[in-house]
Structures are given as C-alpha cells and as structure tokens.
Amino acid sequence: MKLAQIQMRVGPDKAANLRHAEALLARDDAGERYELYLIELPSTAAAASLQAAAALRSRGRRSPLAFLAHTPAHAYSAYRVDAMQYLLLPVPPEQLDALLARATEPEYGPAIPVATASGLRVLPFADIEYLECTHHVVHFHLASGEDVPSLSVRVPFAQVAQPLLTDERFVQLHRSYVVNLAAVSQLAAGEFWMQSGARVPVPRGREPAARTALKDYPAASNPLCTGRQGAAIRADRRRWSHPRCR
C-alpha cells in the first residue's frame, strides 16, 4: 500500500510514513501520538513490527492498530496486541475505506475523563451533546439523555472543555455552554435545538457566528479540509470562544 492512498482519504498532512519499527517508537518517545497505527509486517522483519506494536500497548497507547501482511501467519500474534484489523496485501480500496471508517467509530474515537461523585467516568466525544457549566459544576449532557455532573471545578470552564474544543465537532459560542455540532438539529430563535430535544441558548449577537459554525461544520469535520480553508474555520472558532464560566 502506498502512502498516497492513505493521504488521499485523510489529507496530506494527517499521515506519516515511518519505514522502521524503531522510528515509530522513537516518535512515541518524542511525544507524538497517532489516531490510527497502520503497521506493515514485512516478511523479513515481522517480529520487530509486532514487538513495536506490543511496546505501544504496554505504554498505554489505545489508538486502533491495524496490520498489513503478505501472509496470515502472523494474525494470531497481531490480535494478541488488540489489533482492530489484519489485512492481506494488496489491500483493495474498499477495504481501506472500511478500515478508516471503523477507526473513527465511538469505540475507537476520543474520550474525555470526568471526575464525578460516583467515580471516574470516561465519556466518548461522540456520546456528548453539549456541556453546561453552572456554579462550578460542568454537566455533560449525553445523547442518551443522561446528565453527568462533574465534581466542583476550580479552573476556567474553557480549560475543562479544551480537549473537546480541539475536535472540529465542538464549538463554544456561550461562556457557559459547549455544543457538539453533530448533535444539532437546527438553529432557531436564538437557540440550538439538539437532537435529544434539548435547547441550548445562543447569546444575542452570536447568531451569525452560530449559523456560520453550522454551515462550516461539514467542511471542518472533513479530513480533506486542510490548508487555508480549514485554518480559517479554526481561527474563526477561536475568536468566538468565551473563556470564562460564572
């Protein structure tokens, strides 16, 4: 499989081609993390690649792992390190598309840890409709209808929400709310109408920014939206952000 095939699907700046297992671990040592590890098992160095995958797991890396091989001989070893997929080369385009789609499913997607009165909860981004901050408590409203309140926080709301705001799905137009645009059904009368039926207020004067956010969301969430267009959308969102929660 050529790197160009991956870049065509996820964007030219979102795929790194590392030729040796040692290079992968060196990148990890340097603090670089990836959302998907696609590891080829060459006939002459399959053991080294499998050992690198095992090392990633031992370091706590939970991003999905997929293996490409010329033979099924190493499939058992691959699944022992929690492989998501084991594909035989050459990989048909439809199998590659299915692999990339599966890697973005909630099971493998990003999640945020939340300290609650009943213990630590880990909430997938895809399950969160919106956040609401009231009296130093952040309420994580889920698509299921559940409200997960955090323990009292002593840091700005934007700091709590920062992991979500790095994801193109989430936007903060109100100082006390962060909204998952993927869970918005419409914008009407100064409110986001959520798919669950909840209503999230949009401050007066922010409706144009809200309409722009909804219009740009499909483009911003598209992995092929890079360069000037993607940078402009992200810059607009930073200007809209409200850093405080009162």
mmCIF file with all atom_site columns, C-alpha atoms in Angstrom, residues 94-236:
data_model
loop_
_atom_site.group_PDB
_atom_site.id
_atom_site.type_symbol
_atom_site.label_atom_id
_atom_site.label_alt_id
_atom_site.label_comp_id
_atom_site.label_asym_id
_atom_site.label_entity_id
_atom_site.label_seq_id
_atom_site.pdbx_PDB_ins_code
_atom_site.Cartn_x
_atom_site.Cartn_y
_atom_site.Cartn_z
_atom_site.occupancy
_atom_site.B_iso_or_equiv
_atom_site.pdbx_formal_charge
_atom_site.auth_seq_id
_atom_site.auth_comp_id
_atom_site.auth_asym_id
_atom_site.auth_atom_id
_atom_site.pdbx_PDB_model_num
ATOM 1   C CA . GLU A 1 94  ? -12.938 -0.639 -0.377 1.00 0.00 ? 94  GLU A CA 1
ATOM 2   C CA . GLN A 1 95  ? -11.221 -2.487 2.481  1.00 0.00 ? 95  GLN A CA 1
ATOM 3   C CA . LEU A 1 96  ? -9.073  0.563  3.195  1.00 0.00 ? 96  LEU A CA 1
ATOM 4   C CA . ASP A 1 97  ? -12.158 2.806  3.243  1.00 0.00 ? 97  ASP A CA 1
ATOM 5   C CA . ALA A 1 98  ? -13.896 0.418  5.644  1.00 0.00 ? 98  ALA A CA 1
ATOM 6   C CA . LEU A 1 99  ? -10.838 0.352  7.894  1.00 0.00 ? 99  LEU A CA 1
ATOM 7   C CA . LEU A 1 100 ? -10.635 4.160  8.097  1.00 0.00 ? 100 LEU A CA 1
ATOM 8   C CA . ALA A 1 101 ? -14.376 4.417  8.736  1.00 0.00 ? 101 ALA A CA 1
ATOM 9   C CA . ARG A 1 102 ? -14.221 1.862  11.538 1.00 0.00 ? 102 ARG A CA 1
ATOM 10  C CA . ALA A 1 103 ? -11.277 3.659  13.156 1.00 0.00 ? 103 ALA A CA 1
ATOM 11  C CA . THR A 1 104 ? -13.487 6.741  13.629 1.00 0.00 ? 104 THR A CA 1
ATOM 12  C CA . GLU A 1 105 ? -16.331 4.873  15.335 1.00 0.00 ? 105 GLU A CA 1
ATOM 13  C CA . PRO A 1 106 ? -17.034 5.752  19.003 1.00 0.00 ? 106 PRO A CA 1
ATOM 14  C CA . GLU A 1 107 ? -15.425 2.504  20.157 1.00 0.00 ? 107 GLU A CA 1
ATOM 15  C CA . TYR A 1 108 ? -12.080 3.828  18.936 1.00 0.00 ? 108 TYR A CA 1
ATOM 16  C CA . GLY A 1 109 ? -12.762 7.575  18.975 1.00 0.00 ? 109 GLY A CA 1
ATOM 17  C CA . PRO A 1 110 ? -11.521 10.134 21.511 1.00 0.00 ? 110 PRO A CA 1
ATOM 18  C CA . ALA A 1 111 ? -12.950 10.270 25.017 1.00 0.00 ? 111 ALA A CA 1
ATOM 19  C CA . ILE A 1 112 ? -12.720 12.628 27.986 1.00 0.00 ? 112 ILE A CA 1
ATOM 20  C CA . PRO A 1 113 ? -12.310 11.515 31.629 1.00 0.00 ? 113 PRO A CA 1
ATOM 21  C CA . VAL A 1 114 ? -14.746 13.144 34.062 1.00 0.00 ? 114 VAL A CA 1
ATOM 22  C CA . ALA A 1 115 ? -14.439 13.023 37.853 1.00 0.00 ? 115 ALA A CA 1
ATOM 23  C CA . THR A 1 116 ? -17.942 12.525 39.296 1.00 0.00 ? 116 THR A CA 1
ATOM 24  C CA . ALA A 1 117 ? -19.410 11.835 42.729 1.00 0.00 ? 117 ALA A CA 1
ATOM 25  C CA . SER A 1 118 ? -19.700 8.142  41.817 1.00 0.00 ? 118 SER A CA 1
ATOM 26  C CA . GLY A 1 119 ? -16.141 7.864  40.460 1.00 0.00 ? 119 GLY A CA 1
ATOM 27  C CA . LEU A 1 120 ? -14.268 8.453  37.227 1.00 0.00 ? 120 LEU A CA 1
ATOM 28  C CA . ARG A 1 121 ? -16.320 8.284  34.019 1.00 0.00 ? 121 ARG A CA 1
ATOM 29  C CA . VAL A 1 122 ? -14.762 8.162  30.558 1.00 0.00 ? 122 VAL A CA 1
ATOM 30  C CA . LEU A 1 123 ? -17.138 9.727  28.036 1.00 0.00 ? 123 LEU A CA 1
ATOM 31  C CA . PRO A 1 124 ? -16.634 9.263  24.272 1.00 0.00 ? 124 PRO A CA 1
ATOM 32  C CA . PHE A 1 125 ? -16.826 12.556 22.421 1.00 0.00 ? 125 PHE A CA 1
ATOM 33  C CA . ALA A 1 126 ? -19.455 11.049 20.116 1.00 0.00 ? 126 ALA A CA 1
ATOM 34  C CA . ASP A 1 127 ? -21.804 10.469 23.086 1.00 0.00 ? 127 ASP A CA 1
ATOM 35  C CA . ILE A 1 128 ? -21.725 14.105 24.261 1.00 0.00 ? 128 ILE A CA 1
ATOM 36  C CA . GLU A 1 129 ? -24.427 16.506 23.022 1.00 0.00 ? 129 GLU A CA 1
ATOM 37  C CA . TYR A 1 130 ? -23.373 19.570 24.965 1.00 0.00 ? 130 TYR A CA 1
ATOM 38  C CA . LEU A 1 131 ? -21.677 20.827 28.122 1.00 0.00 ? 131 LEU A CA 1
ATOM 39  C CA . GLU A 1 132 ? -23.244 23.237 30.596 1.00 0.00 ? 132 GLU A CA 1
ATOM 40  C CA . CYS A 1 133 ? -21.315 24.950 33.386 1.00 0.00 ? 133 CYS A CA 1
ATOM 41  C CA . THR A 1 134 ? -23.291 26.122 36.423 1.00 0.00 ? 134 THR A CA 1
ATOM 42  C CA . HIS A 1 135 ? -21.953 27.018 39.884 1.00 0.00 ? 135 HIS A CA 1
ATOM 43  C CA . HIS A 1 136 ? -18.517 25.470 39.181 1.00 0.00 ? 136 HIS A CA 1
ATOM 44  C CA . VAL A 1 137 ? -20.055 22.139 38.107 1.00 0.00 ? 137 VAL A CA 1
ATOM 45  C CA . VAL A 1 138 ? -19.799 21.013 34.478 1.00 0.00 ? 138 VAL A CA 1
ATOM 46  C CA . HIS A 1 139 ? -22.773 18.981 33.286 1.00 0.00 ? 139 HIS A CA 1
ATOM 47  C CA . PHE A 1 140 ? -22.009 16.616 30.413 1.00 0.00 ? 140 PHE A CA 1
ATOM 48  C CA . HIS A 1 141 ? -25.342 16.127 28.638 1.00 0.00 ? 141 HIS A CA 1
ATOM 49  C CA . LEU A 1 142 ? -25.257 12.895 26.641 1.00 0.00 ? 142 LEU A CA 1
ATOM 50  C CA . ALA A 1 143 ? -27.167 11.912 23.519 1.00 0.00 ? 143 ALA A CA 1
ATOM 51  C CA . SER A 1 144 ? -28.847 9.193  25.607 1.00 0.00 ? 144 SER A CA 1
ATOM 52  C CA . GLY A 1 145 ? -30.453 11.893 27.757 1.00 0.00 ? 145 GLY A CA 1
ATOM 53  C CA . GLU A 1 146 ? -28.180 11.246 30.747 1.00 0.00 ? 146 GLU A CA 1
ATOM 54  C CA . ASP A 1 147 ? -26.733 14.223 32.630 1.00 0.00 ? 147 ASP A CA 1
ATOM 55  C CA . VAL A 1 148 ? -23.246 13.504 34.013 1.00 0.00 ? 148 VAL A CA 1
ATOM 56  C CA . PRO A 1 149 ? -22.276 16.239 36.509 1.00 0.00 ? 149 PRO A CA 1
ATOM 57  C CA . SER A 1 150 ? -18.609 16.699 37.361 1.00 0.00 ? 150 SER A CA 1
ATOM 58  C CA . LEU A 1 151 ? -17.244 17.363 40.786 1.00 0.00 ? 151 LEU A CA 1
ATOM 59  C CA . SER A 1 152 ? -16.843 21.070 41.586 1.00 0.00 ? 152 SER A CA 1
ATOM 60  C CA . VAL A 1 153 ? -14.130 22.521 39.354 1.00 0.00 ? 153 VAL A CA 1
ATOM 61  C CA . ARG A 1 154 ? -11.719 25.306 40.306 1.00 0.00 ? 154 ARG A CA 1
ATOM 62  C CA . VAL A 1 155 ? -10.406 26.017 36.832 1.00 0.00 ? 155 VAL A CA 1
ATOM 63  C CA . PRO A 1 156 ? -11.993 28.001 33.972 1.00 0.00 ? 156 PRO A CA 1
ATOM 64  C CA . PHE A 1 157 ? -14.705 26.194 32.039 1.00 0.00 ? 157 PHE A CA 1
ATOM 65  C CA . ALA A 1 158 ? -12.698 26.573 28.823 1.00 0.00 ? 158 ALA A CA 1
ATOM 66  C CA . GLN A 1 159 ? -9.865  24.611 30.437 1.00 0.00 ? 159 GLN A CA 1
ATOM 67  C CA . VAL A 1 160 ? -12.223 21.738 31.279 1.00 0.00 ? 160 VAL A CA 1
ATOM 68  C CA . ALA A 1 161 ? -13.662 21.804 27.752 1.00 0.00 ? 161 ALA A CA 1
ATOM 69  C CA . GLN A 1 162 ? -10.312 22.255 25.990 1.00 0.00 ? 162 GLN A CA 1
ATOM 70  C CA . PRO A 1 163 ? -9.963  18.600 24.866 1.00 0.00 ? 163 PRO A CA 1
ATOM 71  C CA . LEU A 1 164 ? -13.384 18.837 23.219 1.00 0.00 ? 164 LEU A CA 1
ATOM 72  C CA . LEU A 1 165 ? -12.679 22.195 21.610 1.00 0.00 ? 165 LEU A CA 1
ATOM 73  C CA . THR A 1 166 ? -9.698  20.732 19.759 1.00 0.00 ? 166 THR A CA 1
ATOM 74  C CA . ASP A 1 167 ? -12.234 18.474 17.978 1.00 0.00 ? 167 ASP A CA 1
ATOM 75  C CA . GLU A 1 168 ? -13.967 20.027 14.960 1.00 0.00 ? 168 GLU A CA 1
ATOM 76  C CA . ARG A 1 169 ? -17.384 18.872 16.205 1.00 0.00 ? 169 ARG A CA 1
ATOM 77  C CA . PHE A 1 170 ? -17.403 21.153 19.241 1.00 0.00 ? 170 PHE A CA 1
ATOM 78  C CA . VAL A 1 171 ? -17.803 24.907 19.441 1.00 0.00 ? 171 VAL A CA 1
ATOM 79  C CA . GLN A 1 172 ? -18.213 27.412 22.287 1.00 0.00 ? 172 GLN A CA 1
ATOM 80  C CA . LEU A 1 173 ? -20.404 30.418 21.487 1.00 0.00 ? 173 LEU A CA 1
ATOM 81  C CA . HIS A 1 174 ? -21.690 30.961 25.038 1.00 0.00 ? 174 HIS A CA 1
ATOM 82  C CA . ARG A 1 175 ? -19.457 31.312 28.082 1.00 0.00 ? 175 ARG A CA 1
ATOM 83  C CA . SER A 1 176 ? -21.361 28.526 29.892 1.00 0.00 ? 176 SER A CA 1
ATOM 84  C CA . TYR A 1 177 ? -22.021 26.082 27.047 1.00 0.00 ? 177 TYR A CA 1
ATOM 85  C CA . VAL A 1 178 ? -20.053 23.960 24.585 1.00 0.00 ? 178 VAL A CA 1
ATOM 86  C CA . VAL A 1 179 ? -22.078 22.334 21.817 1.00 0.00 ? 179 VAL A CA 1
ATOM 87  C CA . ASN A 1 180 ? -21.491 19.267 19.656 1.00 0.00 ? 180 ASN A CA 1
ATOM 88  C CA . LEU A 1 181 ? -22.469 20.492 16.189 1.00 0.00 ? 181 LEU A CA 1
ATOM 89  C CA . ALA A 1 182 ? -23.024 16.907 15.069 1.00 0.00 ? 182 ALA A CA 1
ATOM 90  C CA . ALA A 1 183 ? -25.908 16.706 17.579 1.00 0.00 ? 183 ALA A CA 1
ATOM 91  C CA . VAL A 1 184 ? -27.621 19.957 16.490 1.00 0.00 ? 184 VAL A CA 1
ATOM 92  C CA . SER A 1 185 ? -30.851 19.574 14.541 1.00 0.00 ? 185 SER A CA 1
ATOM 93  C CA . GLN A 1 186 ? -31.374 23.282 13.825 1.00 0.00 ? 186 GLN A CA 1
ATOM 94  C CA . LEU A 1 187 ? -30.769 26.865 14.909 1.00 0.00 ? 187 LEU A CA 1
ATOM 95  C CA . ALA A 1 188 ? -33.941 28.788 15.731 1.00 0.00 ? 188 ALA A CA 1
ATOM 96  C CA . ALA A 1 189 ? -34.884 31.856 17.783 1.00 0.00 ? 189 ALA A CA 1
ATOM 97  C CA . GLY A 1 190 ? -31.538 32.247 19.495 1.00 0.00 ? 190 GLY A CA 1
ATOM 98  C CA . GLU A 1 191 ? -31.193 28.579 20.415 1.00 0.00 ? 191 GLU A CA 1
ATOM 99  C CA . PHE A 1 192 ? -29.511 25.436 19.204 1.00 0.00 ? 192 PHE A CA 1
ATOM 100 C CA . TRP A 1 193 ? -32.150 22.717 19.037 1.00 0.00 ? 193 TRP A CA 1
ATOM 101 C CA . MET A 1 194 ? -30.424 19.470 19.894 1.00 0.00 ? 194 MET A CA 1
ATOM 102 C CA . GLN A 1 195 ? -31.388 16.074 18.514 1.00 0.00 ? 195 GLN A CA 1
ATOM 103 C CA . SER A 1 196 ? -32.437 14.970 22.014 1.00 0.00 ? 196 SER A CA 1
ATOM 104 C CA . GLY A 1 197 ? -34.949 17.841 22.170 1.00 0.00 ? 197 GLY A CA 1
ATOM 105 C CA . ALA A 1 198 ? -32.827 19.981 24.498 1.00 0.00 ? 198 ALA A CA 1
ATOM 106 C CA . ARG A 1 199 ? -32.406 23.697 23.780 1.00 0.00 ? 199 ARG A CA 1
ATOM 107 C CA . VAL A 1 200 ? -29.045 25.454 24.197 1.00 0.00 ? 200 VAL A CA 1
ATOM 108 C CA . PRO A 1 201 ? -29.077 29.274 24.257 1.00 0.00 ? 201 PRO A CA 1
ATOM 109 C CA . VAL A 1 202 ? -27.087 31.311 21.748 1.00 0.00 ? 202 VAL A CA 1
ATOM 110 C CA . PRO A 1 203 ? -26.206 34.798 23.090 1.00 0.00 ? 203 PRO A CA 1
ATOM 111 C CA . ARG A 1 204 ? -27.689 37.839 21.400 1.00 0.00 ? 204 ARG A CA 1
ATOM 112 C CA . GLY A 1 205 ? -25.387 38.938 18.633 1.00 0.00 ? 205 GLY A CA 1
ATOM 113 C CA . ARG A 1 206 ? -23.869 35.460 18.263 1.00 0.00 ? 206 ARG A CA 1
ATOM 114 C CA . GLU A 1 207 ? -26.469 34.008 15.909 1.00 0.00 ? 207 GLU A CA 1
ATOM 115 C CA . PRO A 1 208 ? -24.437 34.895 12.782 1.00 0.00 ? 208 PRO A CA 1
ATOM 116 C CA . ALA A 1 209 ? -21.456 33.035 14.264 1.00 0.00 ? 209 ALA A CA 1
ATOM 117 C CA . ALA A 1 210 ? -23.752 30.108 15.153 1.00 0.00 ? 210 ALA A CA 1
ATOM 118 C CA . ARG A 1 211 ? -25.096 29.955 11.599 1.00 0.00 ? 211 ARG A CA 1
ATOM 119 C CA . THR A 1 212 ? -21.544 30.078 10.231 1.00 0.00 ? 212 THR A CA 1
ATOM 120 C CA . ALA A 1 213 ? -20.456 27.293 12.598 1.00 0.00 ? 213 ALA A CA 1
ATOM 121 C CA . LEU A 1 214 ? -23.302 25.046 11.427 1.00 0.00 ? 214 LEU A CA 1
ATOM 122 C CA . LYS A 1 215 ? -22.631 25.847 7.776  1.00 0.00 ? 215 LYS A CA 1
ATOM 123 C CA . ASP A 1 216 ? -18.895 25.212 8.097  1.00 0.00 ? 216 ASP A CA 1
ATOM 124 C CA . TYR A 1 217 ? -19.152 22.113 10.290 1.00 0.00 ? 217 TYR A CA 1
ATOM 125 C CA . PRO A 1 218 ? -19.395 19.526 7.470  1.00 0.00 ? 218 PRO A CA 1
ATOM 126 C CA . ALA A 1 219 ? -16.320 21.065 5.827  1.00 0.00 ? 219 ALA A CA 1
ATOM 127 C CA . ALA A 1 220 ? -14.372 21.490 9.051  1.00 0.00 ? 220 ALA A CA 1
ATOM 128 C CA . SER A 1 221 ? -15.043 17.878 10.071 1.00 0.00 ? 221 SER A CA 1
ATOM 129 C CA . ASN A 1 222 ? -13.978 16.571 6.660  1.00 0.00 ? 222 ASN A CA 1
ATOM 130 C CA . PRO A 1 223 ? -10.409 15.226 6.934  1.00 0.00 ? 223 PRO A CA 1
ATOM 131 C CA . LEU A 1 224 ? -9.727  16.630 3.466  1.00 0.00 ? 224 LEU A CA 1
ATOM 132 C CA . CYS A 1 225 ? -10.433 20.171 4.722  1.00 0.00 ? 225 CYS A CA 1
ATOM 133 C CA . THR A 1 226 ? -6.888  21.362 5.262  1.00 0.00 ? 226 THR A CA 1
ATOM 134 C CA . GLY A 1 227 ? -4.778  24.343 4.322  1.00 0.00 ? 227 GLY A CA 1
ATOM 135 C CA . ARG A 1 228 ? -6.269  27.837 4.210  1.00 0.00 ? 228 ARG A CA 1
ATOM 136 C CA . GLN A 1 229 ? -9.926  26.781 4.398  1.00 0.00 ? 229 GLN A CA 1
ATOM 137 C CA . GLY A 1 230 ? -9.501  24.642 7.494  1.00 0.00 ? 230 GLY A CA 1
ATOM 138 C CA . ALA A 1 231 ? -7.198  27.198 9.133  1.00 0.00 ? 231 ALA A CA 1
ATOM 139 C CA . ALA A 1 232 ? -9.732  29.984 8.539  1.00 0.00 ? 232 ALA A CA 1
ATOM 140 C CA . ILE A 1 233 ? -12.551 27.978 10.107 1.00 0.00 ? 233 ILE A CA 1
ATOM 141 C CA . ARG A 1 234 ? -10.463 27.141 13.165 1.00 0.00 ? 234 ARG A CA 1
ATOM 142 C CA . ALA A 1 235 ? -9.361  30.786 13.526 1.00 0.00 ? 235 ALA A CA 1
ATOM 143 C CA . ASP A 1 236 ? -12.987 31.941 13.447 1.00 0.00 ? 236 ASP A CA 1
#
